[in-house]
Structures are given as structure tokens and as C-alpha cells.
Amino acid sequence: MSRSQLLLLILILLIGLIFRTYQIVERFEFAHDGDLYSWIVKDIVINGHFRLIGQETSAPGIFIGALFYYLITPFFLLTNMDPVGAIIPVTILGMLTIVSYYFVFSKLFNIKIGLIAAFLYAVLLSNIGSDRWIVPTNPTNLWAIWYFYIIINLARGNFNVLPLLGILIGLIWHIHIALIPTLAAVPIATLVSKKLPTLAQVTKFAVALFVSSLPLLAFEIKHNFQQTLSVFQNFGQHQQGAAEGLYKFQVVWAVIGKNINALLFAPKSLPVAQYIFLIILLFTPAILVMQKKILSVKEIIPLYAWILGIIIFFTLSSSPISEYYFSNIGVIVLALVSICLYLLLKSSTIGRRLVFLLLIVILLKNGYFLLTQQYYNKGYVERKAAVDYIVKDAKLRNFPCFSINYITSVGENVGFRYFFFLKNAHIAVPGRGSPVYSIVIPDEYAYKEVKAKFGHIGVIPPTDTPAKELMMDACSGANTNLTDPMFGYVE
């Protein structure tokens, strides 16, 4: 690596860091997922609960592993249990992903392709959004780039990467089981290599897989293989209202096309039918890079098996479709695009100028959008401020407890519970004599009654003070903030 290439990589990392941290606190989304991971961290730190699992997924009986929650726990401690600390580890993961794109593509192809891929990953808005999203699925892109590295190496007959494959398979449970169908690429890559791993290589793979899967194995043995059974039950049972058959295939295909469109062109989309666009984007560059012998046929085949495995799995699965199930395909798209840009770069002086111009346009376009994006202010800052106001107002008025009423649409009455916990607030059951504070989202729902506004969150304080006897009786019950169930949370 030359000095100029090193400086270019440092510049790419700096740009990536700016894109991932610009107004990160002000735009910090904090809703149900925030309450959930914060509550789990509270369970680990304050309750002293050694957890093998994190939250329950949308598929009944299936959980996410606890790794993400242990990853963010030290940073909660660093910020005195404030969830803003979770921003730090996810930002680090995002930067590691940029470095990984450079390293993987440099090793598999060449340094120039590595730099192009790292730049694209650093500045494309879809990647920036996923790197700023604080959820257990956040490491998906980091997982995917190293899985890509493994698949290409397997296709080339290099089985020294098998221990890393064992670790990545073990990590699937901690990220999202939607990554399981990508494993269809492993046997295909091994088959096209026309080689077999040695016994020592297979043994190292088995050991790595076993060690990385220990939390899952321990939980399954302790709970009679509950999750294993649930996976088969969820796969075989049709959920009412869920798509099936050919229509389900069309839905899967459309979502993949939408993801790829967003990956390359967000926040805008090309006015091209997504089905046609997807076919062109997945096959035309592949043919080109094979002709130029950067990727061989035997390396391309497992990548298509990767995509096909996902399409087949989710077409047959009874689970509802979510866009992030297919985000791992992005690494394949970026690989093809980066290689095509490299081929154009080295083709001629005009080609080199076109590539530089295109990359500058992408940088400026995405930078402009990031700076001018209209953010709907109802996240971490606003929710925390609303809770602070309620707690302070209740203290000034000598309320021993209070109740919370939500005036909002379904699913918006979340993201406050952990902040009330941090303030040690006693939340009572409404309607039993406790003073009631109403939280309004958006504040326009009751703008005449709202007395305090925090972004688009409004608060309506109690209009009268209940009799002291009524309040004491209402406050004698349990603190519902601590006892009410939380969707997805188990101990």
C-alpha cells in the first residue's frame, strides 16, 4: 500500500465517521427497541442476571442471542446507564465495517477495488442508516462482508477460512436468524472448488462453531430445545393474512429490488421497474467481471446461490417479510459495482475521470441530503426531555406518584419507560385517584391542551390535584413501570 493510498483510506474513514456521527444524538431514534435493549442492560447490570438470550423476535419462541446487549453494556456504564452510550459501540462497528470492505476487497481483488468499495460503503445513505440504527441486527453488514470473504475463498479452494466460518455461523443467532439461508452458498462454493478440506481444517471449523454456539447450546439444553422446535413450527405454520405461493415470491423479489435501489440511490429511486432493474443489476455486471477475469464463474455461482437461498427460504417461510432480512445481499451488489467502476477507471483517461466525477457526485449528493434531511423530532432527546418535565412537575406539585396516558397512534406509546426508570418514577394504574399526565404524539393531536412541547411530543399536565387520600391509595400499589410486561422482554 502506497502512502497516497493510505492517506486516501484515512480520508474515507474520516468521511465515514462524519456521516455516521453528524447530529447522532439529535437524530437518535428511541422507541420500543430502545426501551427493550435498555431494559435488558438494566437486567444485566442492576439485577445481576447473567443472560443467555436477548429479546424475543417476532417469531414466537425464538430469541436473539445476548451478545449485542453485552456489547453495549460497558458503554451504558460509561454514561451512567443513559442509553446514549449505545451510540459509541455501533459507531465503532460501522467504522470496522468500512475497514473490512477495504481489507476484504483488497485481499480478494486489488487495493483500488478495496478503496472504491470502502468509499461506497462509507457514503451510501442506506449503509449509513443501518450503521446508525441501534438494534441487535446492526452488525449484519460487518457479518456479511466477512462471509463474502469466506465464500470467495472457499470457491478458490482455500479452506483455511473455515474456522472464521464456524465463528460467523455461531454469531447468526446473536444477529438475526434471517442470515441462515445465506449458508446455501457454503456447499456450492465447496463443490465448485473441486477440492475437499483436510481433516485438520474441518476439525478447526467444528471447534470454532462449537465454541461460538455455546450460549445457544446452553439455552437449548436448559429449555428442552425450545427455539429449535419453534423454528420448525414457525416455518411450517401459515400466519393469517400472510402472503403465500407465487405472490409471496413476488413480494420477496420486490423487497430485494427495493433494497438494492435504496442501497445505490437513496433517498431517490430510479424510475425503472424494480424487477427489470434487479435483473439487469445482478446479471450484467457479473457477466462483465467474469469476462475481465476478476471474478471467475466458479466464484460467481456461490454468490447467486447465496441470493437464491434467501429467495427460496423466505418464499416458503410463513414469517412476514421485513426489508432488513435481505440487507446482506448488499455486499454482493457493492462488489459487482466496485469492480465495474474499477474496470472503467483503468480503461482510459476518460473512464478515470468519469469514475472520479461519479464518486464526487455521490459524496456531494449524500452529504447534502444528510445536512438538509428533515428529521421528525420525537426521538431520544424529545422523549427524555418529556420525562424530565413530567418528573420535575410532579415533584414540584408533591405528587407521590402519577399515571401516564398516551394520546397517539398504535405503537407510538413507547420509548419512555426506561427514562421513567432512570428517574425512579412511581407510575400508578390510571383511573384510581392518581394524577394523570398525557403524552401526545404528535402534539398536533391536542395542540390546544398541550402545555409543554418537546419537538413533536406534547405533554398535558393534570388539570386538578386529587385528594391526598385518593393519591396515597392509588400510590400504594405496585410501580407499573417495573411490573407491566414489555413485548419481547423475558427474564
PDB file of C-alpha atoms in Angstrom, residues 12-13 16-17 20-21 71 87-101 118 121-123 127-128 130-133 138-142 145:
ATOM      1  CA  ILE A  12     -12.509   7.648   3.512  1.00  0.00           C
ATOM      2  CA  LEU A  13     -12.630   6.659   7.173  1.00  0.00           C
ATOM      3  CA  GLY A  16     -17.453   7.698   7.022  1.00  0.00           C
ATOM      4  CA  LEU A  17     -17.094   8.811  10.631  1.00  0.00           C
ATOM      5  CA  ARG A  20     -22.166   8.308  10.940  1.00  0.00           C
ATOM      6  CA  THR A  21     -21.904  10.845  13.752  1.00  0.00           C
ATOM      7  CA  LEU A  71     -21.500  -5.282  23.774  1.00  0.00           C
ATOM      8  CA  ILE A  87     -24.184   5.175  20.124  1.00  0.00           C
ATOM      9  CA  ILE A  88     -20.481   4.533  20.752  1.00  0.00           C
ATOM     10  CA  PRO A  89     -20.260   0.783  20.028  1.00  0.00           C
ATOM     11  CA  VAL A  90     -22.496   0.916  16.938  1.00  0.00           C
ATOM     12  CA  THR A  91     -20.366   3.739  15.541  1.00  0.00           C
ATOM     13  CA  ILE A  92     -17.265   1.616  16.126  1.00  0.00           C
ATOM     14  CA  LEU A  93     -18.946  -1.310  14.349  1.00  0.00           C
ATOM     15  CA  GLY A  94     -19.732   0.943  11.395  1.00  0.00           C
ATOM     16  CA  MET A  95     -16.124   2.060  11.128  1.00  0.00           C
ATOM     17  CA  LEU A  96     -14.917  -1.537  11.388  1.00  0.00           C
ATOM     18  CA  THR A  97     -17.229  -2.400   8.504  1.00  0.00           C
ATOM     19  CA  ILE A  98     -15.677   0.302   6.299  1.00  0.00           C
ATOM     20  CA  VAL A  99     -12.198  -1.035   7.120  1.00  0.00           C
ATOM     21  CA  SER A 100     -13.407  -4.581   6.447  1.00  0.00           C
ATOM     22  CA  TYR A 101     -14.689  -3.613   2.998  1.00  0.00           C
ATOM     23  CA  ALA A 118     -14.799   1.228   1.195  1.00  0.00           C
ATOM     24  CA  TYR A 121     -19.901   1.765   1.874  1.00  0.00           C
ATOM     25  CA  ALA A 122     -18.809   4.877   3.770  1.00  0.00           C
ATOM     26  CA  VAL A 123     -21.040   7.344   1.898  1.00  0.00           C
ATOM     27  CA  ASN A 127     -25.415   1.864   4.818  1.00  0.00           C
ATOM     28  CA  ILE A 128     -25.156   4.990   6.953  1.00  0.00           C
ATOM     29  CA  SER A 130     -28.134   0.853   9.100  1.00  0.00           C
ATOM     30  CA  ASP A 131     -24.873   1.733  10.884  1.00  0.00           C
ATOM     31  CA  ARG A 132     -26.682   4.390  12.940  1.00  0.00           C
ATOM     32  CA  TRP A 133     -29.543   2.030  13.792  1.00  0.00           C
ATOM     33  CA  ASN A 138     -26.740  -3.681  13.444  1.00  0.00           C
ATOM     34  CA  PRO A 139     -23.668  -5.948  12.806  1.00  0.00           C
ATOM     35  CA  THR A 140     -25.336  -7.553   9.743  1.00  0.00           C
ATOM     36  CA  ASN A 141     -23.185  -5.660   7.223  1.00  0.00           C
ATOM     37  CA  LEU A 142     -19.998  -6.468   9.136  1.00  0.00           C
ATOM     38  CA  ILE A 145     -18.567  -8.677   4.269  1.00  0.00           C
TER      39      ILE A 145
END
